[in-house]
Amino acid sequence: MKVLVIGGGAREHALCRSLSLDPDVSALHCAPGNAGIAEVAELHPVDALDGAAVAELAVSLQAELVVVGPEAPLVAGVADAVRARGIPVFGPSAEAAQLEGSKAFAKDVMAAAGVPTARSYVCTTPAEIDEALDAFGAPYVVKDDGLAAGKGVVVTDDVETARAHALACDRVVIEEFLDGPEVSLFAITDGETVVPLQPAQDFKRALDGDAGPNTGGMGAYSPLPWADPKLVDEVVQSVLQPTVDELRRRGTPFSGLLYAGLAITSRGVRVIEFNARFGDPETQVVLARLKTPLAGLLMASATGNLAALPPLRWTDGAAVTVVIASHNYPAAPRTGDPITGLDAVAGQDAPDAYVLHAGTRYDADGRVLSAGGRVLSVTATGSDLATARDRAYTAVGRISLEGSHHRTDIAAKAAADAKAAEQAG
């Protein structure tokens, strides 16, 4: 199978790494890719938002499957353009991708499907904003209706901060605050069948102890030893399957990756948000644990054959990923700094730990430079969370990027709790 992956972040590197290990993949291409992806796939320059250009590239490469990684190309209709040329695509249509492209659309779908979520108001005027903020009170949850690369949400106790963010958006969703831990659950779907992956938890705040500004994600781990074993089945039945069924009923079937961001509240599971693609950095840890070859799974989604697939296979162990971010991320990150230590990780820590590139590029001398806010996702596996965590941070310690920062507490509490439970039991 010849596969073309669209995108150039750590999520796409994780996808390309898994696809490169799949014996059914005979040729792997990525556009535009990054310095790390170049080691496992042939790179091609393309504007990922230009559906016609992506479709033309897919045809020229004789691609048999196109995997669209990021949300912006999906909302822009890139999957539709490729499908129109007769090539199977992993990723929803532009209409179905509105599940992520518009928070208001997602709320409407959830209401029609009976999916549990936070009570909310959609606001377009200052008066509506003030009314909604008053109705819910602190902590205030304010979400830009459109795409914001994971950073369009403000959660604050300060009403003026909440109001300022709301006024800066054309259309905004203001909703009640959901208590309880958060869980990310991915599911592969072909528009009818829903196949859940293993849950993960990510860390959105920039600094240790969940302090600092919201980011696209500073790390993640899987599995979740504290989660109810029945959680996945419950979410499929109450959230994922009803959503897929409702979109099909509307004539906009959703095929691809449906991502549910969940809060495990005192009143039960509630949906915080939907995404229409693999989440970053959760993808890094979920794919690290998936034993089932990836290409056949994505192709079954793209061709409507998921029901015929055998159950997914997973490793018994754990995975942890730690994001190394550039100086001043998430505000105005500095780029162009050289990265060293990548060879040391490859030589001393592989295959238990490895580096997935997010924002990197090569310079004229072949050096790897930073080229984004989140630069690297250092990912490790182990027999348990504590082992995976130790391996990840050992690898992080080998890497040097001037001015960079990373959290030191990714999966720390979960690993400690799991170890304590094991000793007690």
XYZ file of C-alpha atoms in Angstrom:
425
model
C 0.000 0.000 0.000
C 1.293 3.462 -0.960
C 0.348 5.972 1.747
C 0.473 9.780 1.737
C 0.223 11.591 5.095
C -0.704 15.291 5.103
C 0.769 17.489 7.856
C 4.053 18.254 9.532
C 3.765 17.964 13.306
C 4.475 15.380 15.989
C 1.067 13.784 15.391
C 2.032 13.186 11.756
C 5.462 11.906 12.805
C 3.734 9.423 15.142
C 1.437 8.336 12.315
C 4.341 8.024 9.877
C 6.428 6.079 12.398
C 3.642 3.542 12.919
C 2.954 3.302 9.183
C 6.672 2.824 8.445
C 6.659 -0.207 10.780
C 3.640 -1.733 8.991
C 4.731 -4.487 6.585
C 1.764 -3.716 4.315
C 3.094 -0.217 3.556
C 5.284 -0.360 0.468
C 5.858 3.388 0.061
C 5.352 6.213 2.583
C 5.108 9.875 1.655
C 4.425 12.965 3.761
C 3.619 16.538 2.770
C 5.049 18.843 3.920
C 6.544 16.822 6.825
C 9.468 17.902 9.018
C 13.074 16.967 9.766
C 12.130 13.900 11.804
C 9.510 12.600 9.397
C 12.145 12.779 6.638
C 13.848 9.779 8.272
C 10.853 7.485 7.678
C 8.995 9.017 4.708
C 9.694 10.820 1.454
C 8.765 14.494 1.857
C 6.950 16.675 -0.677
C 6.282 20.428 -0.556
C 2.568 21.215 -0.625
C 0.138 23.732 0.804
C -1.791 21.423 3.126
C -4.860 23.689 2.894
C -5.007 23.506 -0.908
C -7.261 20.558 -1.690
C -6.544 20.611 -5.414
C -2.775 20.591 -4.829
C -2.999 17.756 -2.287
C -5.225 15.730 -4.624
C -2.835 16.305 -7.540
C 0.094 15.165 -5.395
C -1.800 12.029 -4.326
C -2.586 11.164 -7.950
C 1.021 11.765 -9.071
C 2.326 9.485 -6.313
C -0.294 6.835 -7.136
C -1.247 6.919 -3.448
C -3.702 4.216 -2.403
C -4.533 5.893 0.931
C -4.293 9.539 2.008
C -4.226 10.325 5.738
C -5.077 13.953 6.590
C -3.536 14.780 9.961
C -4.404 18.356 11.046
C -7.830 19.890 11.562
C -7.454 22.950 9.318
C -7.113 20.957 6.044
C -10.087 18.790 7.049
C -12.295 21.827 7.713
C -11.027 23.312 4.434
C -12.291 20.260 2.503
C -8.985 18.641 1.570
C -10.400 15.148 2.166
C -13.285 15.926 -0.209
C -10.891 17.027 -2.950
C -8.887 13.803 -2.689
C -11.995 11.608 -2.551
C -13.265 13.316 -5.698
C -10.223 11.856 -7.480
C -11.200 8.341 -6.405
C -8.558 7.864 -3.697
C -9.531 6.525 -0.245
C -9.010 9.121 2.493
C -8.714 8.765 6.253
C -10.439 11.901 7.502
C -13.926 13.423 7.464
C -15.532 15.653 4.851
C -15.553 19.420 5.386
C -19.199 19.231 6.470
C -18.572 16.493 9.030
C -15.376 18.200 10.233
C -17.540 21.098 11.428
C -17.843 18.951 14.545
C -14.456 20.493 15.377
C -14.645 23.542 13.137
C -17.611 25.017 15.018
C -18.239 24.564 18.749
C -21.839 25.728 18.159
C -22.376 23.042 15.488
C -20.973 20.408 17.854
C -23.341 21.512 20.626
C -26.272 21.253 18.203
C -25.272 17.721 17.181
C -24.850 16.668 20.804
C -28.256 18.053 21.730
C -29.912 16.164 18.863
C -28.036 12.944 19.711
C -28.685 13.137 23.455
C -24.969 13.287 24.234
C -24.123 14.537 27.756
C -22.187 17.816 27.687
C -21.877 21.113 29.524
C -24.790 23.558 29.418
C -23.811 26.445 27.150
C -24.770 29.643 25.352
C -23.675 30.691 21.868
C -22.987 34.440 21.939
C -22.374 37.038 19.212
C -23.017 40.346 21.040
C -21.531 41.958 24.167
C -24.950 41.823 25.852
C -25.250 38.068 25.213
C -21.708 37.561 26.517
C -22.434 39.416 29.765
C -25.675 37.506 30.238
C -23.955 34.137 29.778
C -21.057 34.993 32.094
C -23.517 36.100 34.762
C -25.606 32.957 34.324
C -22.745 30.531 34.950
C -20.413 32.449 37.254
C -16.809 31.493 37.994
C -14.864 29.572 36.912
C -15.679 30.952 33.457
C -15.237 28.725 30.384
C -15.033 30.715 27.143
C -14.437 28.994 23.783
C -13.816 30.542 20.386
C -16.422 28.984 18.081
C -13.872 28.384 15.297
C -10.535 26.582 14.988
C -7.837 27.895 17.312
C -5.163 25.155 17.253
C -6.110 23.951 20.713
C -5.587 27.381 22.272
C -8.990 29.062 21.785
C -10.270 28.172 25.240
C -9.934 30.335 28.347
C -10.807 28.984 31.798
C -10.522 31.694 34.446
C -11.954 32.983 37.712
C -11.517 36.562 36.475
C -14.623 37.864 34.718
C -12.730 40.621 32.882
C -10.277 38.100 31.394
C -13.216 35.939 30.337
C -15.057 38.923 28.825
C -11.947 40.118 26.933
C -11.445 36.707 25.338
C -15.132 36.479 24.425
C -15.155 39.941 22.828
C -12.091 39.033 20.732
C -14.035 36.184 19.069
C -16.571 36.627 16.251
C -18.778 33.985 17.804
C -18.167 32.420 21.183
C -19.484 29.516 23.249
C -19.715 30.172 26.993
C -20.452 27.121 29.101
C -20.607 25.774 32.615
C -17.371 24.578 34.205
C -17.036 20.785 34.397
C -15.348 19.358 37.482
C -13.311 16.156 37.558
C -10.348 14.693 35.655
C -10.165 14.937 31.874
C -9.773 12.023 29.469
C -9.079 11.897 25.738
C -10.702 9.017 23.881
C -10.107 8.464 20.166
C -12.296 6.294 17.989
C -11.865 5.169 14.387
C -15.136 5.207 12.453
C -16.298 4.640 8.892
C -19.566 6.476 9.439
C -21.350 3.472 10.939
C -19.017 1.246 12.959
C -17.108 2.831 15.866
C -13.814 1.264 17.019
C -12.450 2.916 20.179
C -8.735 3.223 20.876
C -7.212 3.237 24.363
C -7.836 6.361 26.471
C -5.094 8.861 27.284
C -4.682 11.984 29.367
C -2.886 15.111 28.227
C -1.578 18.154 30.080
C -2.709 21.493 28.633
C -1.042 23.992 30.968
C 2.497 25.156 30.202
C 3.993 24.699 33.664
C 4.265 22.055 36.373
C 1.273 21.639 38.643
C -1.095 22.695 35.850
C 0.032 26.318 36.174
C 0.643 28.844 33.416
C -1.173 29.504 30.149
C -3.121 27.007 28.069
C -1.110 25.284 25.311
C -1.691 22.748 22.573
C -0.512 20.091 25.048
C 2.745 19.578 26.985
C 2.658 15.811 27.427
C 0.429 12.750 27.749
C 0.256 9.202 29.045
C -1.670 5.974 28.483
C -3.233 3.822 29.907
C -5.167 5.474 32.739
C -4.869 3.140 35.750
C -7.349 5.239 37.737
C -10.132 5.118 35.136
C -13.147 2.838 35.404
C -12.551 -0.279 33.245
C -16.039 0.220 31.783
C -15.276 3.829 30.716
C -14.508 3.092 27.066
C -17.649 1.024 26.515
C -19.743 3.646 28.276
C -18.369 6.470 26.118
C -18.906 4.496 22.909
C -22.536 3.858 23.862
C -23.425 7.295 25.262
C -21.206 9.620 23.204
C -19.391 8.270 20.155
C -21.971 5.962 18.525
C -24.877 8.433 19.000
C -22.777 11.230 17.474
C -21.784 9.127 14.460
C -25.405 8.012 14.028
C -26.688 11.605 14.207
C -24.226 12.861 11.592
C -25.173 10.001 9.275
C -28.860 10.826 9.833
C -28.131 14.414 8.786
C -26.609 13.241 5.515
C -23.055 14.189 6.565
C -21.542 10.849 7.630
C -18.326 11.144 9.645
C -15.471 8.827 8.706
C -11.988 9.100 10.144
C -10.892 9.855 13.688
C -13.495 11.098 16.157
C -11.849 12.477 19.288
C -13.891 13.056 22.438
C -12.428 15.294 25.116
C -14.223 14.185 28.276
C -14.642 15.315 31.861
C -15.335 12.578 34.417
C -17.589 14.686 36.633
C -19.447 13.969 39.858
C -22.578 13.638 37.676
C -21.001 11.270 35.163
C -19.137 11.595 31.850
C -19.565 14.898 29.995
C -18.153 15.907 26.597
C -15.895 18.966 26.743
C -15.250 19.038 23.003
C -15.008 16.971 19.860
C -12.072 16.954 17.465
C -12.153 15.578 13.943
C -8.606 14.181 13.957
C -5.972 12.540 16.107
C -5.072 14.724 19.092
C -1.536 15.904 19.771
C 0.205 14.806 22.058
C -2.166 11.915 22.933
C -1.581 10.269 19.544
C 2.060 9.781 20.451
C 1.235 7.549 23.443
C -1.816 5.788 22.000
C -0.010 4.681 18.833
C 3.021 3.657 20.901
C 0.796 1.011 22.539
C -1.138 -0.148 19.453
C 0.019 -3.568 18.186
C -2.502 -3.865 15.344
C -0.872 -2.634 12.097
C -2.069 0.911 11.441
C -2.468 1.025 7.656
C -5.182 -1.640 7.474
C -7.121 0.056 10.278
C -7.070 3.460 8.557
C -7.905 1.896 5.184
C -10.902 0.081 6.687
C -12.204 3.422 7.931
C -11.655 5.040 4.538
C -13.421 2.242 2.648
C -16.290 1.451 5.028
C -15.004 -1.935 6.152
C -14.377 -1.462 9.877
C -17.013 -4.015 10.903
C -14.969 -6.776 9.252
C -11.780 -6.037 11.211
C -10.736 -8.293 14.116
C -10.472 -6.643 17.565
C -7.540 -4.288 18.068
C -4.472 -5.591 19.874
C -2.586 -3.542 22.486
C 0.604 -3.882 24.514
C 0.170 -4.517 28.232
C 2.586 -1.728 29.105
C 2.416 2.055 29.265
C 3.599 5.033 27.251
C 4.535 8.595 28.234
C 5.367 11.560 26.023
C 6.985 14.823 27.128
C 6.856 17.909 24.914
C 9.928 20.123 24.620
C 8.737 23.632 23.736
C 10.692 26.570 22.390
C 11.586 29.730 24.290
C 8.498 31.803 25.168
C 5.932 29.214 24.025
C 2.919 29.572 23.910
C 3.118 33.383 23.592
C 5.548 34.249 20.751
C 7.887 31.259 20.464
C 11.434 31.751 19.226
C 12.493 29.549 16.310
C 15.717 28.813 14.452
C 17.687 27.424 17.422
C 19.821 24.305 16.849
C 18.805 21.055 18.549
C 21.453 18.633 19.806
C 21.295 15.248 21.496
C 18.935 13.543 19.032
C 21.636 11.056 18.005
C 22.331 10.269 21.664
C 18.702 9.318 22.235
C 18.668 7.176 19.091
C 21.914 5.476 20.127
C 21.294 4.952 23.846
C 17.547 4.881 24.468
C 15.960 3.272 21.390
C 13.711 1.402 20.958
C 12.220 2.079 24.398
C 12.406 5.855 23.913
C 12.404 7.898 20.743
C 11.895 11.472 19.566
C 8.949 12.594 17.458
C 9.474 15.934 15.743
C 6.771 18.611 15.940
C 8.283 21.922 14.825
C 11.665 21.231 13.215
C 13.497 21.811 9.952
C 16.945 21.254 8.470
C 19.272 24.189 7.742
C 21.656 24.335 4.787
C 24.316 22.487 6.785
C 21.977 19.631 7.680
C 21.511 20.699 11.299
C 18.089 20.257 12.911
C 16.613 23.608 14.000
C 13.491 24.529 15.935
C 10.664 25.715 13.671
C 7.640 26.011 15.934
C 6.320 26.396 19.462
C 6.137 22.726 20.371
C 9.396 21.360 18.976
C 9.741 17.719 20.034
C 7.656 14.973 21.662
C 9.975 12.631 23.541
C 8.075 9.343 23.803
C 8.865 6.221 25.790
C 7.267 2.868 26.571
C 7.674 0.569 29.556
C 6.086 -2.206 31.551
C 4.309 0.411 33.671
C 3.882 4.181 33.832
C 6.810 4.695 36.205
C 9.207 2.881 33.874
C 7.924 4.671 30.768
C 8.142 7.991 32.588
C 11.737 7.398 33.724
C 12.764 6.466 30.194
C 11.087 9.523 28.703
C 12.775 11.946 31.081
C 16.165 10.234 30.665
C 15.857 10.883 26.933
C 14.677 14.458 27.506
C 17.846 15.031 29.543
C 20.024 14.187 26.539
C 18.462 16.881 24.339
C 19.630 20.476 24.260
C 17.631 23.385 22.811
C 18.544 26.840 24.062
C 15.743 28.547 25.991
C 13.454 25.511 25.768
C 11.143 24.373 28.524
C 9.216 21.229 29.408
C 7.059 20.017 32.259
C 8.703 17.698 34.781
C 5.475 16.225 36.176
C 3.921 14.446 33.187
C 2.212 11.261 34.482
C 3.914 11.694 37.868
C 0.759 11.435 39.979
C -0.728 8.586 37.943
C 2.545 6.638 38.130
C 2.840 7.167 41.876
C -0.785 6.237 42.487
C -0.478 3.112 40.361
C 2.665 2.052 42.229
C 0.978 2.660 45.609
C -2.091 0.663 44.550
C 0.144 -2.214 43.400
C 1.998 -2.259 46.738
C -1.245 -2.071 48.705
C -2.940 -4.795 46.693
